[in-house]
C-alpha cells in the first residue's frame, strides 16, 4: 500500500513567495505550527489515502481521461485563511484566485471519475487553498492569527498545464512527496 494524492504544482515564482511568507510567519507562532516545506506546497485535488500498487493503472486511466479534456488555465494566490475557524485554527492556508470555476469542475470530475474505483467522493465543498502550516497540539486561539489573516499576496500566477499523482512518504522530519505520474491537460499534450 502506498499513500497517494493528486495535485497541481505551483509556479517557481509562487514557491519562492511561499517560502518567504512561511519564514516571515514562523516567529509569530513559535513552535505551535508545523510549517510545510516550501518545495512541498501544492494544490491538492484529491487525497486518495492508502492505495494498492495494483490500482495505480486504473487511477492513471481514470485521471488521464478527465484531465485530457481540459484546456490550460491560470490560478493565483489569494487571501490567507484558516480551517476550521479563527477561534481554534488547525490549518493555516492561502486561498486562490483566477479560473476557479474551471478548477472546481476539474476537481469534481476527477473526484467522480475515481468513485467507480472505490474512492469515496468528497462530501465537503472544495475550498481551493495552499496549506502553509498545521497547528500542533492543544486547541485554542493563536496569538498572532490576525496578523496572519492580513497577508495579501502579490498577483502571482500559476499556468496550470498538468495534474500530478504523488506518493506521500511520512517521515519524522515531515512528508516527502515522490511523483508517480503526470497527466497533461489538453493544450499541453
Backbone as JSON Lines, residues from 0, in Angstrom:
{"i":0,"aa":"X","n":[0.85,-1.19,0.0],"ca":[0.0,0.0,0.0],"c":[0.89,1.25,0.0]}
{"i":1,"aa":"X","n":[0.49,2.2,-0.82],"ca":[1.19,3.48,-0.82],"c":[0.18,4.61,-0.66]}
{"i":2,"aa":"X","n":[0.58,5.62,0.08],"ca":[-0.27,6.78,0.37],"c":[-0.14,7.75,-0.78]}
{"i":3,"aa":"X","n":[-1.28,8.12,-1.41],"ca":[-1.23,8.92,-2.64],"c":[-2.19,10.11,-2.62]}
{"i":4,"aa":"X","n":[-1.89,11.08,-3.47],"ca":[-2.8,12.2,-3.7],"c":[-2.56,12.77,-5.09]}
{"i":5,"aa":"X","n":[-3.56,13.48,-5.6],"ca":[-3.48,14.17,-6.89],"c":[-3.37,15.66,-6.62]}
{"i":6,"aa":"X","n":[-2.47,16.33,-7.35],"ca":[-2.22,17.73,-7.06],"c":[-1.78,18.5,-8.29]}
{"i":7,"aa":"X","n":[-1.85,19.82,-8.14],"ca":[-1.31,20.76,-9.13],"c":[-0.09,21.42,-8.5]}
{"i":8,"aa":"X","n":[1.01,21.43,-9.23],"ca":[2.21,22.12,-8.76],"c":[2.07,23.62,-9.0]}
{"i":9,"aa":"X","n":[2.84,24.38,-8.25],"ca":[2.8,25.84,-8.35],"c":[4.0,26.35,-9.13]}
{"i":10,"aa":"X","n":[3.88,27.56,-9.65],"ca":[4.99,28.16,-10.39],"c":[6.18,28.38,-9.45]}
{"i":11,"aa":"X","n":[7.38,28.44,-10.02],"ca":[8.59,28.69,-9.23],"c":[8.5,30.01,-8.49]}
{"i":12,"aa":"X","n":[7.96,31.02,-9.15],"ca":[7.8,32.34,-8.53],"c":[6.86,32.25,-7.31]}
{"i":13,"aa":"X","n":[5.79,31.49,-7.44],"ca":[4.85,31.31,-6.33],"c":[5.53,30.55,-5.2]}
{"i":14,"aa":"X","n":[6.28,29.51,-5.51],"ca":[7.01,28.76,-4.48],"c":[7.97,29.66,-3.72]}
{"i":15,"aa":"X","n":[8.68,30.53,-4.43],"ca":[9.61,31.45,-3.76],"c":[8.86,32.38,-2.81]}
{"i":16,"aa":"X","n":[7.71,32.9,-3.26],"ca":[6.91,33.77,-2.39],"c":[6.44,33.0,-1.15]}
{"i":17,"aa":"X","n":[5.99,31.76,-1.32],"ca":[5.51,30.96,-0.19],"c":[6.64,30.7,0.8]}
{"i":18,"aa":"X","n":[7.84,30.44,0.3],"ca":[9.0,30.23,1.17],"c":[9.26,31.47,2.02]}
{"i":19,"aa":"X","n":[9.24,32.62,1.39],"ca":[9.46,33.9,2.09],"c":[8.36,34.13,3.13]}
{"i":20,"aa":"X","n":[7.12,33.86,2.75],"ca":[5.98,34.08,3.65],"c":[6.05,33.14,4.85]}
{"i":21,"aa":"X","n":[6.34,31.88,4.62],"ca":[6.45,30.92,5.72],"c":[7.55,31.36,6.68]}
{"i":22,"aa":"X","n":[8.69,31.78,6.17],"ca":[9.78,32.24,7.04],"c":[9.39,33.48,7.84]}
{"i":23,"aa":"X","n":[8.61,34.38,7.24],"ca":[8.15,35.56,7.97],"c":[7.14,35.19,9.06]}
{"i":24,"aa":"X","n":[6.34,34.16,8.83],"ca":[5.3,33.77,9.78],"c":[5.83,32.95,10.96]}
{"i":25,"aa":"X","n":[6.94,32.27,10.79],"ca":[7.46,31.37,11.84],"c":[7.51,32.02,13.22]}
{"i":26,"aa":"X","n":[8.11,33.23,13.35],"ca":[8.21,33.81,14.69],"c":[6.85,34.2,15.3]}
{"i":27,"aa":"X","n":[5.84,34.36,14.49],"ca":[4.53,34.76,15.01],"c":[3.9,33.66,15.86]}
{"i":28,"aa":"X","n":[4.22,32.41,15.57],"ca":[3.51,31.3,16.23],"c":[4.41,30.38,17.03]}
{"i":29,"aa":"X","n":[5.7,30.68,17.09],"ca":[6.61,29.84,17.86],"c":[6.56,28.4,17.37]}
{"i":30,"aa":"X","n":[6.51,27.47,18.32],"ca":[6.52,26.05,17.97],"c":[5.12,25.46,17.82]}
{"i":31,"aa":"X","n":[4.1,26.29,17.87],"ca":[2.72,25.77,17.78],"c":[2.33,25.35,16.38]}
{"i":32,"aa":"X","n":[3.09,25.78,15.37],"ca":[2.74,25.46,13.99],"c":[3.85,24.64,13.35]}
{"i":33,"aa":"X","n":[3.45,23.56,12.69],"ca":[4.39,22.77,11.88],"c":[4.23,23.27,10.45]}
{"i":34,"aa":"X","n":[5.26,23.92,9.93],"ca":[5.19,24.55,8.62],"c":[5.48,23.55,7.51]}
{"i":35,"aa":"X","n":[4.81,23.71,6.4],"ca":[5.05,22.89,5.22],"c":[6.36,23.34,4.6]}
{"i":36,"aa":"X","n":[7.17,22.39,4.17],"ca":[8.39,22.77,3.45],"c":[7.95,23.41,2.14]}
{"i":37,"aa":"X","n":[8.49,24.59,1.8],"ca":[8.02,25.31,0.6],"c":[8.02,24.47,-0.67]}
{"i":38,"aa":"X","n":[9.0,23.6,-0.82],"ca":[9.04,22.76,-2.02],"c":[7.91,21.73,-2.04]}
{"i":39,"aa":"X","n":[7.24,21.54,-0.91],"ca":[6.1,20.62,-0.83],"c":[4.76,21.32,-1.0]}
{"i":40,"aa":"X","n":[4.75,22.63,-1.12],"ca":[3.49,23.36,-1.3],"c":[2.89,23.0,-2.66]}
{"i":41,"aa":"X","n":[1.6,22.72,-2.66],"ca":[0.89,22.31,-3.87],"c":[-0.6,22.53,-3.64]}
{"i":42,"aa":"X","n":[-1.38,22.35,-4.68],"ca":[-2.84,22.41,-4.57],"c":[-3.37,20.99,-4.67]}
{"i":43,"aa":"X","n":[-3.87,20.45,-3.58],"ca":[-4.41,19.09,-3.58],"c":[-5.78,19.08,-4.25]}
{"i":44,"aa":"X","n":[-5.94,18.19,-5.22],"ca":[-7.23,17.99,-5.89],"c":[-7.98,16.82,-5.27]}
{"i":45,"aa":"X","n":[-7.25,15.78,-4.88],"ca":[-7.89,14.6,-4.3],"c":[-6.87,13.83,-3.49]}
{"i":46,"aa":"X","n":[-7.17,13.62,-2.21],"ca":[-6.35,12.76,-1.37],"c":[-6.91,11.35,-1.49]}
{"i":47,"aa":"X","n":[-6.09,10.43,-1.94],"ca":[-6.55,9.06,-2.17],"c":[-6.34,8.15,-0.97]}
{"i":48,"aa":"X","n":[-5.4,8.51,-0.1],"ca":[-5.1,7.67,1.05],"c":[-4.23,6.49,0.63]}
{"i":49,"aa":"X","n":[-4.34,5.39,1.37],"ca":[-3.55,4.2,1.08],"c":[-4.14,3.46,-0.11]}
{"i":50,"aa":"X","n":[-3.3,3.2,-1.1],"ca":[-3.72,2.61,-2.37],"c":[-2.86,1.39,-2.66]}
{"i":51,"aa":"X","n":[-3.5,0.33,-3.12],"ca":[-2.76,-0.85,-3.59],"c":[-2.01,-0.46,-4.86]}
{"i":52,"aa":"X","n":[-0.77,-0.89,-4.98],"ca":[0.0,-0.56,-6.18],"c":[-0.68,-1.09,-7.44]}
{"i":53,"aa":"X","n":[-1.41,-2.18,-7.3],"ca":[-2.1,-2.76,-8.46],"c":[-3.23,-1.86,-8.97]}
{"i":54,"aa":"X","n":[-3.68,-0.9,-8.15],"ca":[-4.76,0.01,-8.55],"c":[-4.25,1.24,-9.3]}
{"i":55,"aa":"X","n":[-2.94,1.43,-9.33],"ca":[-2.39,2.65,-9.93],"c":[-2.71,2.79,-11.41]}
{"i":56,"aa":"X","n":[-2.73,1.7,-12.16],"ca":[-3.03,1.83,-13.6],"c":[-4.48,2.23,-13.83]}
{"i":57,"aa":"X","n":[-5.4,1.77,-12.98],"ca":[-6.81,2.17,-13.1],"c":[-6.97,3.65,-12.75]}
{"i":58,"aa":"X","n":[-6.26,4.09,-11.72],"ca":[-6.28,5.51,-11.35],"c":[-5.72,6.33,-12.51]}
{"i":59,"aa":"X","n":[-4.62,5.87,-13.06],"ca":[-3.97,6.54,-14.19],"c":[-4.95,6.72,-15.35]}
{"i":60,"aa":"X","n":[-5.64,5.67,-15.7],"ca":[-6.59,5.74,-16.83],"c":[-7.75,6.69,-16.54]}
{"i":61,"aa":"X","n":[-8.29,6.62,-15.32],"ca":[-9.43,7.48,-14.96],"c":[-9.04,8.95,-15.0]}
{"i":62,"aa":"X","n":[-7.91,9.28,-14.39],"ca":[-7.48,10.68,-14.32],"c":[-7.09,11.19,-15.7]}
{"i":63,"aa":"X","n":[-6.38,10.38,-16.45],"ca":[-5.98,10.76,-17.81],"c":[-7.21,11.1,-18.66]}
{"i":64,"aa":"X","n":[-8.26,10.3,-18.52],"ca":[-9.48,10.53,-19.28],"c":[-10.13,11.86,-18.96]}
{"i":65,"aa":"X","n":[-10.07,12.27,-17.71],"ca":[-10.66,13.56,-17.3],"c":[-9.76,14.72,-17.71]}
{"i":66,"aa":"X","n":[-8.51,14.66,-17.31],"ca":[-7.58,15.78,-17.47],"c":[-7.37,16.14,-18.94]}
{"i":67,"aa":"X","n":[-7.33,15.14,-19.8],"ca":[-7.08,15.4,-21.23],"c":[-8.21,16.19,-21.89]}
{"i":68,"aa":"X","n":[-9.35,16.31,-21.22],"ca":[-10.46,17.09,-21.75],"c":[-10.45,18.54,-21.33]}
{"i":69,"aa":"X","n":[-9.47,18.95,-20.53],"ca":[-9.4,20.33,-20.03],"c":[-8.29,21.11,-20.71]}
{"i":70,"aa":"X","n":[-8.59,22.37,-21.01],"ca":[-7.57,23.28,-21.55],"c":[-6.79,23.89,-20.39]}
{"i":71,"aa":"X","n":[-5.56,24.34,-20.69],"ca":[-4.75,25.03,-19.68],"c":[-5.54,26.2,-19.09]}
{"i":72,"aa":"X","n":[-5.26,26.52,-17.84],"ca":[-5.9,27.67,-17.19],"c":[-4.95,28.25,-16.15]}
{"i":73,"aa":"X","n":[-5.34,29.4,-15.59],"ca":[-4.47,30.08,-14.62],"c":[-5.13,30.22,-13.27]}
{"i":74,"aa":"X","n":[-4.29,30.1,-12.24],"ca":[-4.71,30.38,-10.87],"c":[-3.67,31.31,-10.25]}
{"i":75,"aa":"X","n":[-4.08,32.03,-9.21],"ca":[-3.18,32.92,-8.49],"c":[-3.41,32.77,-7.0]}
{"i":76,"aa":"X","n":[-2.56,33.39,-6.21],"ca":[-2.7,33.34,-4.76],"c":[-3.72,34.35,-4.28]}
{"i":77,"aa":"X","n":[-4.5,33.96,-3.27],"ca":[-5.49,34.83,-2.67],"c":[-5.17,35.09,-1.2]}
{"i":78,"aa":"X","n":[-6.17,35.54,-0.49],"ca":[-6.01,35.93,0.92],"c":[-5.77,34.72,1.82]}
{"i":79,"aa":"X","n":[-5.23,34.99,2.99],"ca":[-4.97,33.95,3.98],"c":[-6.27,33.53,4.67]}
{"i":80,"aa":"X","n":[-6.29,32.3,5.13],"ca":[-7.43,31.77,5.85],"c":[-7.01,30.63,6.76]}
{"i":81,"aa":"X","n":[-7.97,30.12,7.52],"ca":[-7.71,29.0,8.44],"c":[-8.86,28.02,8.38]}
{"i":82,"aa":"X","n":[-8.57,26.77,8.72],"ca":[-9.6,25.74,8.93],"c":[-9.49,25.3,10.38]}
{"i":83,"aa":"X","n":[-10.51,24.95,11.11],"ca":[-11.89,25.13,10.69],"c":[-12.41,26.55,10.93]}
{"i":84,"aa":"X","n":[-11.84,27.25,11.94],"ca":[-12.28,28.63,12.21],"c":[-11.2,29.36,13.02]}
{"i":85,"aa":"X","n":[-11.32,30.68,13.1],"ca":[-10.3,31.51,13.75],"c":[-10.14,31.22,15.24]}
{"i":86,"aa":"X","n":[-11.21,30.84,15.91],"ca":[-11.14,30.62,17.35],"c":[-10.25,29.44,17.71]}
{"i":87,"aa":"X","n":[-10.18,28.45,16.83],"ca":[-9.38,27.27,17.11],"c":[-8.82,26.72,15.79]}
{"i":88,"aa":"X","n":[-7.89,27.45,15.19],"ca":[-7.39,27.04,13.86],"c":[-6.55,25.78,13.94]}
{"i":89,"aa":"X","n":[-6.68,24.94,12.92],"ca":[-5.87,23.72,12.8],"c":[-4.96,23.79,11.57]}
{"i":90,"aa":"X","n":[-5.41,24.51,10.53],"ca":[-4.65,24.62,9.28],"c":[-4.57,26.09,8.87]}
{"i":91,"aa":"X","n":[-3.36,26.54,8.52],"ca":[-3.15,27.91,8.02],"c":[-2.9,27.81,6.53]}
{"i":92,"aa":"X","n":[-3.62,28.62,5.73],"ca":[-3.52,28.46,4.28],"c":[-3.67,29.79,3.55]}
{"i":93,"aa":"X","n":[-3.3,29.75,2.25],"ca":[-3.59,30.85,1.34],"c":[-4.6,30.35,0.32]}
{"i":94,"aa":"X","n":[-5.62,31.17,0.09],"ca":[-6.63,30.82,-0.89],"c":[-6.12,31.08,-2.3]}
{"i":95,"aa":"X","n":[-6.99,30.86,-3.26],"ca":[-6.62,31.03,-4.66],"c":[-7.56,31.98,-5.37]}
{"i":96,"aa":"X","n":[-7.08,32.53,-6.47],"ca":[-7.87,33.38,-7.35],"c":[-7.71,32.83,-8.76]}
{"i":97,"aa":"X","n":[-8.36,33.46,-9.7],"ca":[-8.19,33.06,-11.1],"c":[-9.37,32.25,-11.59]}
{"i":98,"aa":"X","n":[-9.08,31.27,-12.43],"ca":[-10.13,30.48,-13.08],"c":[-10.63,29.37,-12.14]}
{"i":99,"aa":"X","n":[-11.29,29.82,-11.06],"ca":[-11.72,28.88,-10.02],"c":[-12.88,28.0,-10.46]}
{"i":100,"aa":"X","n":[-13.72,28.48,-11.38],"ca":[-14.8,27.62,-11.88],"c":[-14.22,26.43,-12.63]}
{"i":101,"aa":"X","n":[-13.22,26.68,-13.47],"ca":[-12.56,25.59,-14.2],"c":[-11.88,24.65,-13.21]}
{"i":102,"aa":"X","n":[-11.18,25.21,-12.24],"ca":[-10.51,24.4,-11.23],"c":[-11.52,23.54,-10.48]}
{"i":103,"aa":"X","n":[-12.64,24.12,-10.08],"ca":[-13.67,23.38,-9.36],"c":[-14.25,22.24,-10.19]}
{"i":104,"aa":"X","n":[-14.49,22.5,-11.47],"ca":[-15.0,21.44,-12.36],"c":[-13.98,20.32,-12.52]}
{"i":105,"aa":"X","n":[-12.71,20.69,-12.68],"ca":[-11.65,19.69,-12.81],"c":[-11.6,18.81,-11.56]}
{"i":106,"aa":"X","n":[-11.62,19.44,-10.4],"ca":[-11.58,18.68,-9.14],"c":[-12.78,17.75,-9.03]}
{"i":107,"aa":"X","n":[-13.96,18.26,-9.32],"ca":[-15.18,17.45,-9.23],"c":[-15.15,16.28,-10.22]}
{"i":108,"aa":"X","n":[-14.72,16.55,-11.45],"ca":[-14.68,15.5,-12.46],"c":[-13.66,14.41,-12.11]}
{"i":109,"aa":"X","n":[-12.52,14.81,-11.55],"ca":[-11.55,13.81,-11.09],"c":[-12.16,12.99,-9.96]}
{"i":110,"aa":"X","n":[-12.78,13.67,-9.01],"ca":[-13.42,13.01,-7.88],"c":[-14.43,11.96,-8.36]}
{"i":111,"aa":"X","n":[-15.29,12.36,-9.28],"ca":[-16.33,11.45,-9.79],"c":[-15.75,10.31,-10.61]}
{"i":112,"aa":"X","n":[-14.65,10.56,-11.33],"ca":[-14.05,9.51,-12.15],"c":[-13.42,8.41,-11.3]}
{"i":113,"aa":"X","n":[-13.07,8.74,-10.07],"ca":[-12.43,7.77,-9.19],"c":[-13.42,7.0,-8.32]}
{"i":114,"aa":"X","n":[-14.67,7.47,-8.26],"ca":[-15.69,6.8,-7.45],"c":[-15.9,5.33,-7.86]}
{"i":115,"aa":"X","n":[-15.97,5.01,-9.16],"ca":[-16.14,3.6,-9.54],"c":[-14.97,2.7,-9.11]}
{"i":116,"aa":"X","n":[-13.84,3.32,-8.79],"ca":[-12.68,2.54,-8.35],"c":[-12.66,2.36,-6.83]}
{"i":117,"aa":"X","n":[-13.71,2.86,-6.16],"ca":[-13.81,2.68,-4.72],"c":[-13.35,3.87,-3.89]}
{"i":118,"aa":"X","n":[-13.03,4.98,-4.53],"ca":[-12.63,6.18,-3.79],"c":[-13.86,7.03,-3.53]}
{"i":119,"aa":"X","n":[-14.17,7.19,-2.27],"ca":[-15.36,7.93,-1.85],"c":[-15.31,9.37,-2.36]}
{"i":120,"aa":"X","n":[-16.36,9.83,-3.06],"ca":[-16.38,11.24,-3.47],"c":[-16.37,12.16,-2.25]}
{"i":121,"aa":"X","n":[-15.71,13.28,-2.37],"ca":[-15.61,14.25,-1.28],"c":[-16.98,14.83,-0.98]}
{"i":122,"aa":"X","n":[-17.36,14.81,0.29],"ca":[-18.66,15.35,0.7],"c":[-18.57,16.85,0.99]}
{"i":123,"aa":"X","n":[-17.4,17.28,1.44],"ca":[-17.23,18.7,1.76],"c":[-17.07,19.52,0.48]}
{"i":124,"aa":"X","n":[-17.47,20.77,0.56],"ca":[-17.29,21.69,-0.56],"c":[-15.79,21.89,-0.79]}
{"i":125,"aa":"X","n":[-15.39,21.87,-2.06],"ca":[-13.98,22.08,-2.41],"c":[-13.62,23.54,-2.14]}
{"i":126,"aa":"X","n":[-12.64,23.75,-1.29],"ca":[-12.12,25.09,-0.99],"c":[-10.67,25.1,-1.46]}
{"i":127,"aa":"X","n":[-10.42,25.61,-2.67],"ca":[-9.05,25.57,-3.18],"c":[-8.12,26.43,-2.33]}
{"i":128,"aa":"X","n":[-7.03,25.81,-1.87],"ca":[-6.09,26.5,-0.98],"c":[-4.73,25.82,-1.03]}
{"i":129,"aa":"X","n":[-3.73,26.55,-0.54],"ca":[-2.38,26.03,-0.39],"c":[-2.1,26.01,1.11]}
{"i":130,"aa":"X","n":[-1.91,24.82,1.67],"ca":[-1.61,24.71,3.1],"c":[-0.19,25.2,3.37]}
{"i":131,"aa":"X","n":[-0.07,26.12,4.33],"ca":[1.24,26.63,4.74],"c":[1.71,25.99,6.03]}
{"i":132,"aa":"X","n":[0.77,25.69,6.93],"ca":[1.16,25.11,8.21],"c":[-0.02,24.46,8.91]}
{"i":133,"aa":"X","n":[0.32,23.57,9.86],"ca":[-0.69,22.88,10.66],"c":[-0.39,23.15,12.13]}
{"i":134,"aa":"X","n":[-1.43,23.49,12.88],"ca":[-1.28,23.79,14.3],"c":[-1.07,22.47,15.05]}
{"i":135,"aa":"X","n":[-0.04,22.44,15.89],"ca":[0.28,21.24,16.66],"c":[-0.37,21.32,18.03]}
{"i":136,"aa":"X","n":[-0.79,20.17,18.53],"ca":[-1.26,20.05,19.9],"c":[-2.24,21.12,20.31]}
{"i":137,"aa":"X","n":[-2.86,20.92,21.44],"ca":[-3.75,21.9,22.03],"c":[-4.63,22.69,21.09]}
{"i":138,"aa":"X","n":[-5.77,23.0,21.55],"ca":[-6.68,23.85,20.78],"c":[-6.65,25.24,21.39]}
{"i":139,"aa":"X","n":[-7.4,26.12,20.79],"ca":[-7.46,27.47,21.32],"c":[-6.83,28.46,20.38]}
{"i":140,"aa":"X","n":[-6.96,29.73,20.7],"ca":[-6.51,30.79,19.79],"c":[-4.99,30.84,19.65]}
{"i":141,"aa":"X","n":[-4.58,31.3,18.49],"ca":[-3.17,31.61,18.25],"c":[-3.05,33.12,18.37]}
{"i":142,"aa":"X","n":[-2.09,33.57,19.14],"ca":[-1.96,34.99,19.45],"c":[-1.91,35.86,18.2]}
{"i":143,"aa":"X","n":[-1.13,35.47,17.21],"ca":[-0.94,36.33,16.04],"c":[-1.76,35.92,14.83]}
{"i":144,"aa":"X","n":[-2.9,35.29,15.05],"ca":[-3.69,34.81,13.92],"c":[-4.19,35.98,13.07]}
{"i":145,"aa":"X","n":[-4.52,37.11,13.7],"ca":[-5.0,38.26,12.92],"c":[-3.91,38.81,12.0]}
{"i":146,"aa":"X","n":[-2.67,38.77,12.48],"ca":[-1.55,39.2,11.64],"c":[-1.45,38.28,10.41]}
{"i":147,"aa":"X","n":[-1.59,36.97,10.64],"ca":[-1.54,36.01,9.53],"c":[-2.67,36.27,8.54]}
{"i":148,"aa":"X","n":[-3.87,36.51,9.04],"ca":[-5.03,36.69,8.17],"c":[-4.96,37.96,7.32]}
{"i":149,"aa":"X","n":[-4.05,38.86,7.66],"ca":[-3.89,40.09,6.87],"c":[-2.91,39.93,5.71]}
{"i":150,"aa":"X","n":[-2.31,38.75,5.58],"ca":[-1.39,38.52,4.45],"c":[-2.16,38.72,3.15]}
{"i":151,"aa":"X","n":[-1.6,39.53,2.29],"ca":[-2.22,39.82,1.0],"c":[-1.17,39.61,-0.09]}
{"i":152,"aa":"X","n":[-1.13,38.42,-0.68],"ca":[-0.06,38.09,-1.64],"c":[-0.09,38.95,-2.89]}
{"i":153,"aa":"X","n":[1.07,39.08,-3.53],"ca":[1.13,39.78,-4.82],"c":[0.41,38.96,-5.89]}
{"i":154,"aa":"X","n":[0.22,39.55,-7.03],"ca":[-0.5,38.9,-8.13],"c":[0.42,37.93,-8.87]}
{"i":155,"aa":"X","n":[0.64,36.76,-8.26],"ca":[1.49,35.72,-8.87],"c":[0.59,34.68,-9.51]}
{"i":156,"aa":"X","n":[0.93,34.27,-10.7],"ca":[0.1,33.31,-11.44],"c":[0.81,31.97,-11.6]}
{"i":157,"aa":"X","n":[0.01,30.93,-11.62],"ca":[0.47,29.59,-11.99],"c":[-0.33,29.19,-13.2]}
{"i":158,"aa":"X","n":[0.36,28.88,-14.28],"ca":[-0.28,28.41,-15.51],"c":[-0.44,26.89,-15.36]}
{"i":159,"aa":"X","n":[-1.67,26.45,-15.15],"ca":[-1.93,25.02,-14.9],"c":[-1.94,24.27,-16.23]}
{"i":160,"aa":"X","n":[-1.0,23.35,-16.36],"ca":[-0.87,22.55,-17.57],"c":[-0.9,21.06,-17.3]}
{"i":161,"aa":"X","n":[-0.75,20.69,-16.01],"ca":[-0.63,19.27,-15.65],"c":[-1.23,19.01,-14.28]}
{"i":162,"aa":"X","n":[-1.65,17.78,-14.09],"ca":[-2.04,17.26,-12.79],"c":[-1.04,16.14,-12.48]}
{"i":163,"aa":"X","n":[-0.65,16.03,-11.22],"ca":[0.36,15.04,-10.83],"c":[-0.2,14.08,-9.79]}
{"i":164,"aa":"X","n":[0.2,12.83,-9.89],"ca":[-0.09,11.82,-8.87],"c":[1.19,11.66,-8.05]}
{"i":165,"aa":"X","n":[1.08,11.86,-6.74],"ca":[2.23,11.76,-5.84],"c":[2.03,10.66,-4.82]}
{"i":166,"aa":"X","n":[3.15,10.07,-4.43],"ca":[3.19,9.21,-3.25],"c":[3.65,10.09,-2.1]}
{"i":167,"aa":"X","n":[2.98,9.98,-0.96],"ca":[3.36,10.73,0.23],"c":[4.02,9.76,1.2]}
{"i":168,"aa":"X","n":[5.3,10.0,1.48],"ca":[6.05,9.15,2.4],"c":[6.21,9.93,3.7]}
{"i":169,"aa":"X","n":[5.59,9.43,4.77],"ca":[5.63,10.14,6.04],"c":[6.92,9.8,6.78]}
{"i":170,"aa":"X","n":[7.63,10.85,7.19],"ca":[8.89,10.7,7.92],"c":[8.85,11.61,9.14]}
{"i":171,"aa":"X","n":[9.67,11.33,10.15],"ca":[9.71,12.22,11.33],"c":[10.04,13.67,10.96]}
{"i":172,"aa":"X","n":[10.82,13.86,9.91],"ca":[11.2,15.22,9.5],"c":[10.13,15.9,8.66]}
{"i":173,"aa":"X","n":[9.05,15.19,8.37],"ca":[7.96,15.73,7.55],"c":[7.73,14.87,6.33]}
{"i":174,"aa":"X","n":[6.65,15.14,5.63],"ca":[6.29,14.33,4.47],"c":[7.26,14.57,3.32]}
{"i":175,"aa":"X","n":[7.51,13.49,2.59],"ca":[8.31,13.57,1.36],"c":[7.4,13.12,0.23]}
{"i":176,"aa":"X","n":[7.37,13.87,-0.87],"ca":[6.49,13.56,-1.99],"c":[7.29,13.04,-3.17]}
{"i":177,"aa":"X","n":[6.87,11.89,-3.68],"ca":[7.55,11.29,-4.83],"c":[6.57,11.23,-6.0]}
{"i":178,"aa":"X","n":[6.91,11.82,-7.15],"ca":[5.99,11.79,-8.29],"c":[5.84,10.37,-8.85]}
{"i":179,"aa":"X","n":[4.59,9.99,-9.12],"ca":[4.3,8.67,-9.7],"c":[3.82,8.78,-11.14]}
{"i":180,"aa":"X","n":[3.07,9.85,-11.45],"ca":[2.54,10.03,-12.8],"c":[2.21,11.5,-13.03]}
{"i":181,"aa":"X","n":[2.23,11.89,-14.3],"ca":[1.87,13.25,-14.7],"c":[0.84,13.16,-15.81]}
{"i":182,"aa":"X","n":[-0.2,13.99,-15.69],"ca":[-1.31,13.99,-16.65],"c":[-1.42,15.37,-17.28]}
{"i":183,"aa":"X","n":[-1.0,15.54,-18.53],"ca":[-1.08,16.85,-19.18],"c":[-2.51,17.21,-19.56]}
{"i":184,"aa":"X","n":[-2.84,18.5,-19.43],"ca":[-4.11,19.0,-19.92],"c":[-4.09,19.01,-21.44]}
{"i":185,"aa":"X","n":[-5.25,19.22,-22.04],"ca":[-5.43,19.12,-23.49],"c":[-4.38,19.91,-24.28]}
{"i":186,"aa":"X","n":[-4.14,21.16,-23.91],"ca":[-3.23,22.03,-24.68],"c":[-1.76,21.68,-24.48]}
{"i":187,"aa":"X","n":[-1.46,20.83,-23.5],"ca":[-0.07,20.55,-23.15],"c":[0.39,19.16,-23.58]}
{"i":188,"aa":"X","n":[-0.42,18.46,-24.34],"ca":[-0.07,17.08,-24.71],"c":[0.9,17.04,-25.85]}
